[in-house]
Amino acid sequence: MTTLTAQPAATPERHAPPREPENDRPAFRIRNLTHTYPRGVRALRDLWTDIPAARHTVIVGPSGSGKTTLLACLSGRLTPTAGAVERQGAVATIYQDLRLVPERTVLGNVLDGCLGRVGAWRSTLAMPAEERREALTLLERVGLRERANMPLAALSGGERQRVALARALMQRPQILLADEPVCSLDRANAERVMELLRAVCAERGVTLVSVLHDEQLAARFADHRLTLRAGRLSEPPQPDRLVELKQHIPGETVLQACATCAGTQDAAACRCDHPPASREQPEDAAAAIHPARPAWMHPGALLAIGLLVLIAYAWSTVSLGLHQTNGRGVLNGLTAFLAALVPTSWTQLTSIPWRSIWASLIETLQMSLIGTTVGVALAYPAAVLAARNTGPRFIRGPVRQMLNAVRTVPSLIWALLFVAAVGLGPLAGVLALSLYSVGYLSKFFYESFEHAPKGPQNALKELGASGPQRFLRAVGPATRPAALASALFMLEYNVRAASVLGIVDAGGIGYYIRFYLEIRNFPAALACLVLIFGVVVALDAVSVRLRRSLIPD
Ligand code: ADP
Ligand code: MG
């Protein structure tokens, strides 16, 4: 038995708790349950009821009446601010937004249900055979056995609901909570899913508590019914009572009184008690649409800024000596250089040392490939440690600081340092590219981890998955396309970077560019540049295509 309480709990003199035989115990005993959110929103007020075991209880009520809050208090996700919930048995939840991982297979998602009982290592290496058998049996039961190895993203809404049901049952719960499980389905599908939900729970003796806002579905599928109205339990609304409310509350008053319910079909029945802050919402909204003009946008301020910018330009030109430039001399120099750069005869073209240029180009590509691969291999774990949602709190800060420091040094400077440390040649270049890639890729990676959808992560956390399990089964799969796209971008960037590292003798084609310029063999230097250009354009085209296929619009 689990008790979630905010002491002092029940006040028996107000409500005498009913006595029942031990084997007839309700799944939940709710005693004086009250929940107030920060900023004073009172979502639940003084609820007192029992939810029977092994039956289907349906919670109904207008939107904003506290249904989701009640389910969260029942599951233990929210601790009530007053009163107590006493629970008999383990609970699993089917969330309104399902919180599955669309990038993984149907079977993988169902297997997530056992993460609470299977250790991190075991679940990473290979799931135990008995768990796989159980998951497949559940998929058979919900009619999705043949889809087990398909990606979840390929399934329809109704099919995903059934996967969510199988994952919840995989937790072997005694109680199943379902928040609006069929709200996004059409009528026929909704009835089919509700039928299945009730039948599967009845077969296994599982207590089912669901929130439904469709009166007809509630009437058809409920064994027991709770009606919430403005956070209080009430009798189911009689049709004539609803009409009466509609007649006595003018539409405008209702819309102003409750922003949450405004415009919904439940607006007329709304009795929500929102704090003044939420009533002031329209004024805030108006301020957001017409924000006040910032001080620097006034004409006087703009003129002063313009003058300052002009002074900065003039000062820079003079201090760099650019104002003394002989325009004609520069033009003549450039023309002469261009004439010498472009080969004008067949002999000039064939005397270019193509063989050594090709060899150095291949060396450049090899350096960037190895540098990027080492960069990815180091950046990925570094990003796991640095991301807010995956890294341990005490490690995050230092790792981020270190990565920031690595990022501030350009690849050419890293190359200079490594030439000094390990000597001339491609090794220095590869080390420079690796380190530079770690700095940037880790930032790309940890930002994508932090932006991974929260729903699946929270769902796995609630069903008992550890931090590494959550990363491997929710964050990792959701961010894989973005990570691959970043790695491709880095490779493309590194080809460009590798082609200049040779300038400081760290390997690659840059060495030859510098050498040919020094001996004034301009056509050979141009040949190097043209080849680099060709490789970069080809790589760009391939990686744009790959990235597009990884991250569809
Ligand atoms: P329902 O599921 O019936 O639509 P909820 O339980 O989601 O209702 O919400 C009940 C009331 O609590 C609403 O007035 C809602 O605006 C408020 N509420 C819900 N969640 C929060 C929250 N996290 N912080 C503040 N108020 C909340
Ligand atoms: Mg809700």
PDB file of N, CA and C in Angstrom, residues 254-328:
ATOM      1  N   VAL A 254     -18.526  34.308 -19.050  1.00  0.00           N
ATOM      2  CA  VAL A 254     -17.791  33.046 -18.933  1.00  0.00           C
ATOM      3  C   VAL A 254     -16.429  33.175 -19.588  1.00  0.00           C
ATOM      4  N   LEU A 255     -16.398  33.800 -20.781  1.00  0.00           N
ATOM      5  CA  LEU A 255     -15.128  33.920 -21.487  1.00  0.00           C
ATOM      6  C   LEU A 255     -14.131  34.721 -20.670  1.00  0.00           C
ATOM      7  N   GLN A 256     -14.625  35.802 -20.020  1.00  0.00           N
ATOM      8  CA  GLN A 256     -13.686  36.610 -19.236  1.00  0.00           C
ATOM      9  C   GLN A 256     -13.299  35.925 -17.941  1.00  0.00           C
ATOM     10  N   ALA A 257     -14.235  35.182 -17.397  1.00  0.00           N
ATOM     11  CA  ALA A 257     -13.968  34.599 -16.088  1.00  0.00           C
ATOM     12  C   ALA A 257     -12.929  33.488 -16.159  1.00  0.00           C
ATOM     13  N   CYS A 258     -12.812  32.817 -17.317  1.00  0.00           N
ATOM     14  CA  CYS A 258     -11.940  31.656 -17.345  1.00  0.00           C
ATOM     15  C   CYS A 258     -11.243  31.525 -18.681  1.00  0.00           C
ATOM     16  N   ALA A 259      -9.977  31.949 -18.709  1.00  0.00           N
ATOM     17  CA  ALA A 259      -9.229  31.886 -19.976  1.00  0.00           C
ATOM     18  C   ALA A 259      -8.993  30.442 -20.391  1.00  0.00           C
ATOM     19  N   THR A 260      -8.856  29.555 -19.423  1.00  0.00           N
ATOM     20  CA  THR A 260      -8.563  28.149 -19.748  1.00  0.00           C
ATOM     21  C   THR A 260      -9.700  27.518 -20.524  1.00  0.00           C
ATOM     22  N   CYS A 261     -10.925  27.810 -20.075  1.00  0.00           N
ATOM     23  CA  CYS A 261     -12.065  27.151 -20.692  1.00  0.00           C
ATOM     24  C   CYS A 261     -12.630  27.965 -21.845  1.00  0.00           C
ATOM     25  N   ALA A 262     -12.182  29.200 -22.002  1.00  0.00           N
ATOM     26  CA  ALA A 262     -12.772  30.075 -23.007  1.00  0.00           C
ATOM     27  C   ALA A 262     -12.767  29.439 -24.382  1.00  0.00           C
ATOM     28  N   GLY A 263     -13.874  29.531 -25.040  1.00  0.00           N
ATOM     29  CA  GLY A 263     -13.946  29.047 -26.412  1.00  0.00           C
ATOM     30  C   GLY A 263     -14.087  27.545 -26.529  1.00  0.00           C
ATOM     31  N   THR A 264     -14.041  26.822 -25.428  1.00  0.00           N
ATOM     32  CA  THR A 264     -14.188  25.368 -25.534  1.00  0.00           C
ATOM     33  C   THR A 264     -15.660  25.017 -25.385  1.00  0.00           C
ATOM     34  N   GLN A 265     -15.963  23.771 -25.684  1.00  0.00           N
ATOM     35  CA  GLN A 265     -17.348  23.359 -25.574  1.00  0.00           C
ATOM     36  C   GLN A 265     -17.795  23.358 -24.119  1.00  0.00           C
ATOM     37  N   ASP A 266     -16.791  23.380 -23.197  1.00  0.00           N
ATOM     38  CA  ASP A 266     -17.146  23.332 -21.783  1.00  0.00           C
ATOM     39  C   ASP A 266     -17.297  24.716 -21.175  1.00  0.00           C
ATOM     40  N   ALA A 267     -17.121  25.748 -21.985  1.00  0.00           N
ATOM     41  CA  ALA A 267     -17.103  27.101 -21.427  1.00  0.00           C
ATOM     42  C   ALA A 267     -18.336  27.382 -20.579  1.00  0.00           C
ATOM     43  N   ALA A 268     -19.491  26.944 -21.063  1.00  0.00           N
ATOM     44  CA  ALA A 268     -20.710  27.281 -20.347  1.00  0.00           C
ATOM     45  C   ALA A 268     -20.774  26.616 -18.989  1.00  0.00           C
ATOM     46  N   ALA A 269     -20.109  25.478 -18.838  1.00  0.00           N
ATOM     47  CA  ALA A 269     -20.189  24.766 -17.571  1.00  0.00           C
ATOM     48  C   ALA A 269     -19.042  25.129 -16.640  1.00  0.00           C
ATOM     49  N   CYS A 270     -18.201  26.055 -17.059  1.00  0.00           N
ATOM     50  CA  CYS A 270     -16.986  26.341 -16.301  1.00  0.00           C
ATOM     51  C   CYS A 270     -17.275  27.022 -14.975  1.00  0.00           C
ATOM     52  N   ARG A 271     -16.582  26.498 -13.934  1.00  0.00           N
ATOM     53  CA  ARG A 271     -16.682  27.137 -12.615  1.00  0.00           C
ATOM     54  C   ARG A 271     -15.271  27.337 -12.057  1.00  0.00           C
ATOM     55  N   CYS A 272     -14.289  27.420 -12.976  1.00  0.00           N
ATOM     56  CA  CYS A 272     -12.900  27.499 -12.521  1.00  0.00           C
ATOM     57  C   CYS A 272     -12.659  28.760 -11.707  1.00  0.00           C
ATOM     58  N   ASP A 273     -11.690  28.636 -10.785  1.00  0.00           N
ATOM     59  CA  ASP A 273     -11.399  29.749  -9.905  1.00  0.00           C
ATOM     60  C   ASP A 273      -9.948  30.142 -10.129  1.00  0.00           C
ATOM     61  N   HIS A 274      -9.689  30.833 -11.236  1.00  0.00           N
ATOM     62  CA  HIS A 274      -8.308  31.173 -11.546  1.00  0.00           C
ATOM     63  C   HIS A 274      -7.870  32.387 -10.758  1.00  0.00           C
ATOM     64  N   PRO A 275      -6.568  32.523 -10.486  1.00  0.00           N
ATOM     65  CA  PRO A 275      -6.093  33.698  -9.756  1.00  0.00           C
ATOM     66  C   PRO A 275      -6.171  34.930 -10.648  1.00  0.00           C
ATOM     67  N   PRO A 276      -6.105  36.127 -10.059  1.00  0.00           N
ATOM     68  CA  PRO A 276      -6.248  37.340 -10.857  1.00  0.00           C
ATOM     69  C   PRO A 276      -5.267  37.391 -12.014  1.00  0.00           C
ATOM     70  N   ALA A 277      -4.053  36.810 -11.826  1.00  0.00           N
ATOM     71  CA  ALA A 277      -3.030  36.888 -12.873  1.00  0.00           C
ATOM     72  C   ALA A 277      -3.560  36.378 -14.196  1.00  0.00           C
ATOM     73  N   SER A 278      -4.273  35.231 -14.163  1.00  0.00           N
ATOM     74  CA  SER A 278      -4.698  34.659 -15.431  1.00  0.00           C
ATOM     75  C   SER A 278      -5.834  35.473 -16.044  1.00  0.00           C
ATOM     76  N   ARG A 279      -6.596  36.204 -15.197  1.00  0.00           N
ATOM     77  CA  ARG A 279      -7.650  37.046 -15.777  1.00  0.00           C
ATOM     78  C   ARG A 279      -7.055  38.249 -16.498  1.00  0.00           C
ATOM     79  N   GLU A 280      -5.829  38.620 -16.088  1.00  0.00           N
ATOM     80  CA  GLU A 280      -5.218  39.795 -16.727  1.00  0.00           C
ATOM     81  C   GLU A 280      -4.538  39.441 -18.034  1.00  0.00           C
ATOM     82  N   GLN A 281      -4.684  38.205 -18.433  1.00  0.00           N
ATOM     83  CA  GLN A 281      -3.989  37.722 -19.617  1.00  0.00           C
ATOM     84  C   GLN A 281      -4.216  38.578 -20.865  1.00  0.00           C
ATOM     85  N   PRO A 282      -5.460  39.035 -21.150  1.00  0.00           N
ATOM     86  CA  PRO A 282      -5.670  39.807 -22.371  1.00  0.00           C
ATOM     87  C   PRO A 282      -4.798  41.052 -22.429  1.00  0.00           C
ATOM     88  N   GLU A 283      -4.616  41.735 -21.240  1.00  0.00           N
ATOM     89  CA  GLU A 283      -3.787  42.945 -21.245  1.00  0.00           C
ATOM     90  C   GLU A 283      -2.339  42.609 -21.561  1.00  0.00           C
ATOM     91  N   ASP A 284      -1.853  41.487 -20.953  1.00  0.00           N
ATOM     92  CA  ASP A 284      -0.471  41.062 -21.218  1.00  0.00           C
ATOM     93  C   ASP A 284      -0.305  40.787 -22.690  1.00  0.00           C
ATOM     94  N   ALA A 285      -1.314  40.124 -23.255  1.00  0.00           N
ATOM     95  CA  ALA A 285      -1.233  39.749 -24.662  1.00  0.00           C
ATOM     96  C   ALA A 285      -1.132  40.997 -25.529  1.00  0.00           C
ATOM     97  N   ALA A 286      -1.927  42.040 -25.172  1.00  0.00           N
ATOM     98  CA  ALA A 286      -1.884  43.274 -25.960  1.00  0.00           C
ATOM     99  C   ALA A 286      -0.502  43.898 -25.883  1.00  0.00           C
ATOM    100  N   ALA A 287       0.096  43.867 -24.686  1.00  0.00           N
ATOM    101  CA  ALA A 287       1.444  44.439 -24.519  1.00  0.00           C
ATOM    102  C   ALA A 287       2.451  43.686 -25.362  1.00  0.00           C
ATOM    103  N   ALA A 288       2.256  42.361 -25.479  1.00  0.00           N
ATOM    104  CA  ALA A 288       3.206  41.572 -26.273  1.00  0.00           C
ATOM    105  C   ALA A 288       3.088  41.898 -27.752  1.00  0.00           C
ATOM    106  N   ILE A 289       1.856  42.218 -28.203  1.00  0.00           N
ATOM    107  CA  ILE A 289       1.668  42.505 -29.625  1.00  0.00           C
ATOM    108  C   ILE A 289       2.221  43.891 -29.967  1.00  0.00           C
ATOM    109  N   HIS A 290       2.038  44.886 -29.054  1.00  0.00           N
ATOM    110  CA  HIS A 290       2.538  46.246 -29.314  1.00  0.00           C
ATOM    111  C   HIS A 290       3.562  46.610 -28.251  1.00  0.00           C
ATOM    112  N   PRO A 291       4.769  46.035 -28.300  1.00  0.00           N
ATOM    113  CA  PRO A 291       5.746  46.358 -27.258  1.00  0.00           C
ATOM    114  C   PRO A 291       6.195  47.819 -27.374  1.00  0.00           C
ATOM    115  N   ALA A 292       6.565  48.421 -26.235  1.00  0.00           N
ATOM    116  CA  ALA A 292       7.008  49.818 -26.255  1.00  0.00           C
ATOM    117  C   ALA A 292       8.304  49.920 -27.059  1.00  0.00           C
ATOM    118  N   ARG A 293       8.491  51.089 -27.799  1.00  0.00           N
ATOM    119  CA  ARG A 293       9.699  51.224 -28.618  1.00  0.00           C
ATOM    120  C   ARG A 293      10.915  51.419 -27.717  1.00  0.00           C
ATOM    121  N   PRO A 294      12.008  50.620 -27.895  1.00  0.00           N
ATOM    122  CA  PRO A 294      13.163  50.807 -27.015  1.00  0.00           C
ATOM    123  C   PRO A 294      13.800  52.176 -27.207  1.00  0.00           C
ATOM    124  N   ALA A 295      14.489  52.684 -26.139  1.00  0.00           N
ATOM    125  CA  ALA A 295      15.015  54.051 -26.134  1.00  0.00           C
ATOM    126  C   ALA A 295      15.971  54.293 -27.308  1.00  0.00           C
ATOM    127  N   TRP A 296      16.774  53.272 -27.672  1.00  0.00           N
ATOM    128  CA  TRP A 296      17.786  53.506 -28.704  1.00  0.00           C
ATOM    129  C   TRP A 296      17.202  53.676 -30.102  1.00  0.00           C
ATOM    130  N   MET A 297      15.875  53.440 -30.244  1.00  0.00           N
ATOM    131  CA  MET A 297      15.292  53.576 -31.582  1.00  0.00           C
ATOM    132  C   MET A 297      14.790  54.995 -31.857  1.00  0.00           C
ATOM    133  N   HIS A 298      14.959  55.927 -30.890  1.00  0.00           N
ATOM    134  CA  HIS A 298      14.534  57.310 -31.123  1.00  0.00           C
ATOM    135  C   HIS A 298      15.505  57.996 -32.089  1.00  0.00           C
ATOM    136  N   PRO A 299      15.023  58.953 -32.946  1.00  0.00           N
ATOM    137  CA  PRO A 299      15.855  59.537 -34.010  1.00  0.00           C
ATOM    138  C   PRO A 299      17.178  60.092 -33.515  1.00  0.00           C
ATOM    139  N   GLY A 300      17.159  60.830 -32.385  1.00  0.00           N
ATOM    140  CA  GLY A 300      18.395  61.422 -31.855  1.00  0.00           C
ATOM    141  C   GLY A 300      19.420  60.342 -31.558  1.00  0.00           C
ATOM    142  N   ALA A 301      18.959  59.285 -30.893  1.00  0.00           N
ATOM    143  CA  ALA A 301      19.858  58.195 -30.514  1.00  0.00           C
ATOM    144  C   ALA A 301      20.412  57.510 -31.764  1.00  0.00           C
ATOM    145  N   LEU A 302      19.548  57.310 -32.774  1.00  0.00           N
ATOM    146  CA  LEU A 302      19.989  56.650 -34.008  1.00  0.00           C
ATOM    147  C   LEU A 302      21.079  57.467 -34.696  1.00  0.00           C
ATOM    148  N   LEU A 303      20.904  58.842 -34.695  1.00  0.00           N
ATOM    149  CA  LEU A 303      21.879  59.730 -35.324  1.00  0.00           C
ATOM    150  C   LEU A 303      23.230  59.615 -34.611  1.00  0.00           C
ATOM    151  N   ALA A 304      23.189  59.623 -33.288  1.00  0.00           N
ATOM    152  CA  ALA A 304      24.426  59.524 -32.503  1.00  0.00           C
ATOM    153  C   ALA A 304      25.125  58.197 -32.798  1.00  0.00           C
ATOM    154  N   ILE A 305      24.342  57.105 -32.876  1.00  0.00           N
ATOM    155  CA  ILE A 305      24.943  55.787 -33.156  1.00  0.00           C
ATOM    156  C   ILE A 305      25.600  55.807 -34.531  1.00  0.00           C
ATOM    157  N   GLY A 306      24.898  56.407 -35.537  1.00  0.00           N
ATOM    158  CA  GLY A 306      25.432  56.491 -36.896  1.00  0.00           C
ATOM    159  C   GLY A 306      26.761  57.229 -36.920  1.00  0.00           C
ATOM    160  N   LEU A 307      26.834  58.372 -36.194  1.00  0.00           N
ATOM    161  CA  LEU A 307      28.073  59.179 -36.144  1.00  0.00           C
ATOM    162  C   LEU A 307      29.221  58.381 -35.532  1.00  0.00           C
ATOM    163  N   LEU A 308      28.918  57.687 -34.454  1.00  0.00           N
ATOM    164  CA  LEU A 308      29.949  56.879 -33.790  1.00  0.00           C
ATOM    165  C   LEU A 308      30.504  55.821 -34.738  1.00  0.00           C
ATOM    166  N   VAL A 309      29.600  55.173 -35.513  1.00  0.00           N
ATOM    167  CA  VAL A 309      30.033  54.130 -36.450  1.00  0.00           C
ATOM    168  C   VAL A 309      30.952  54.734 -37.511  1.00  0.00           C
ATOM    169  N   LEU A 310      30.596  55.929 -38.037  1.00  0.00           N
ATOM    170  CA  LEU A 310      31.419  56.599 -39.054  1.00  0.00           C
ATOM    171  C   LEU A 310      32.812  56.911 -38.520  1.00  0.00           C
ATOM    172  N   ILE A 311      32.841  57.434 -37.271  1.00  0.00           N
ATOM    173  CA  ILE A 311      34.138  57.775 -36.657  1.00  0.00           C
ATOM    174  C   ILE A 311      35.000  56.512 -36.539  1.00  0.00           C
ATOM    175  N   ALA A 312      34.348  55.397 -36.145  1.00  0.00           N
ATOM    176  CA  ALA A 312      35.100  54.147 -35.983  1.00  0.00           C
ATOM    177  C   ALA A 312      35.714  53.706 -37.311  1.00  0.00           C
ATOM    178  N   TYR A 313      34.930  53.845 -38.415  1.00  0.00           N
ATOM    179  CA  TYR A 313      35.450  53.469 -39.736  1.00  0.00           C
ATOM    180  C   TYR A 313      36.650  54.335 -40.121  1.00  0.00           C
ATOM    181  N   ALA A 314      36.483  55.679 -39.943  1.00  0.00           N
ATOM    182  CA  ALA A 314      37.546  56.610 -40.345  1.00  0.00           C
ATOM    183  C   ALA A 314      38.825  56.325 -39.560  1.00  0.00           C
ATOM    184  N   TRP A 315      38.668  56.143 -38.265  1.00  0.00           N
ATOM    185  CA  TRP A 315      39.829  55.890 -37.400  1.00  0.00           C
ATOM    186  C   TRP A 315      40.552  54.605 -37.834  1.00  0.00           C
ATOM    187  N   SER A 316      39.759  53.523 -38.113  1.00  0.00           N
ATOM    188  CA  SER A 316      40.375  52.244 -38.511  1.00  0.00           C
ATOM    189  C   SER A 316      41.130  52.402 -39.828  1.00  0.00           C
ATOM    190  N   THR A 317      40.544  53.141 -40.800  1.00  0.00           N
ATOM    191  CA  THR A 317      41.181  53.308 -42.110  1.00  0.00           C
ATOM    192  C   THR A 317      42.523  54.008 -41.964  1.00  0.00           C
ATOM    193  N   VAL A 318      42.526  55.081 -41.138  1.00  0.00           N
ATOM    194  CA  VAL A 318      43.767  55.853 -40.979  1.00  0.00           C
ATOM    195  C   VAL A 318      44.808  55.025 -40.230  1.00  0.00           C
ATOM    196  N   SER A 319      44.395  54.375 -39.135  1.00  0.00           N
ATOM    197  CA  SER A 319      45.404  53.676 -38.339  1.00  0.00           C
ATOM    198  C   SER A 319      45.968  52.461 -39.077  1.00  0.00           C
ATOM    199  N   LEU A 320      45.230  51.894 -40.056  1.00  0.00           N
ATOM    200  CA  LEU A 320      45.789  50.786 -40.845  1.00  0.00           C
ATOM    201  C   LEU A 320      46.603  51.293 -42.041  1.00  0.00           C
ATOM    202  N   GLY A 321      46.613  52.606 -42.232  1.00  0.00           N
ATOM    203  CA  GLY A 321      47.362  53.200 -43.348  1.00  0.00           C
ATOM    204  C   GLY A 321      46.680  52.980 -44.695  1.00  0.00           C
ATOM    205  N   LEU A 322      45.415  52.593 -44.679  1.00  0.00           N
ATOM    206  CA  LEU A 322      44.732  52.301 -45.949  1.00  0.00           C
ATOM    207  C   LEU A 322      44.529  53.553 -46.799  1.00  0.00           C
ATOM    208  N   HIS A 323      44.483  54.719 -46.110  1.00  0.00           N
ATOM    209  CA  HIS A 323      44.217  55.973 -46.854  1.00  0.00           C
ATOM    210  C   HIS A 323      45.390  56.341 -47.768  1.00  0.00           C
ATOM    211  N   GLN A 324      46.568  55.742 -47.518  1.00  0.00           N
ATOM    212  CA  GLN A 324      47.735  56.078 -48.360  1.00  0.00           C
ATOM    213  C   GLN A 324      47.901  55.105 -49.537  1.00  0.00           C
ATOM    214  N   THR A 325      46.934  54.215 -49.694  1.00  0.00           N
ATOM    215  CA  THR A 325      47.062  53.188 -50.741  1.00  0.00           C
ATOM    216  C   THR A 325      47.112  53.823 -52.126  1.00  0.00           C
ATOM    217  N   ASN A 326      48.051  53.296 -52.947  1.00  0.00           N
ATOM    218  CA  ASN A 326      48.138  53.755 -54.332  1.00  0.00           C
ATOM    219  C   ASN A 326      47.234  52.834 -55.165  1.00  0.00           C
ATOM    220  N   GLY A 327      46.059  53.311 -55.498  1.00  0.00           N
ATOM    221  CA  GLY A 327      45.042  52.501 -56.186  1.00  0.00           C
ATOM    222  C   GLY A 327      45.566  51.891 -57.473  1.00  0.00           C
ATOM    223  N   ARG A 328      46.247  52.718 -58.281  1.00  0.00           N
ATOM    224  CA  ARG A 328      46.728  52.225 -59.582  1.00  0.00           C
ATOM    225  C   ARG A 328      47.780  51.109 -59.399  1.00  0.00           C
TER     226      ARG A 328
END
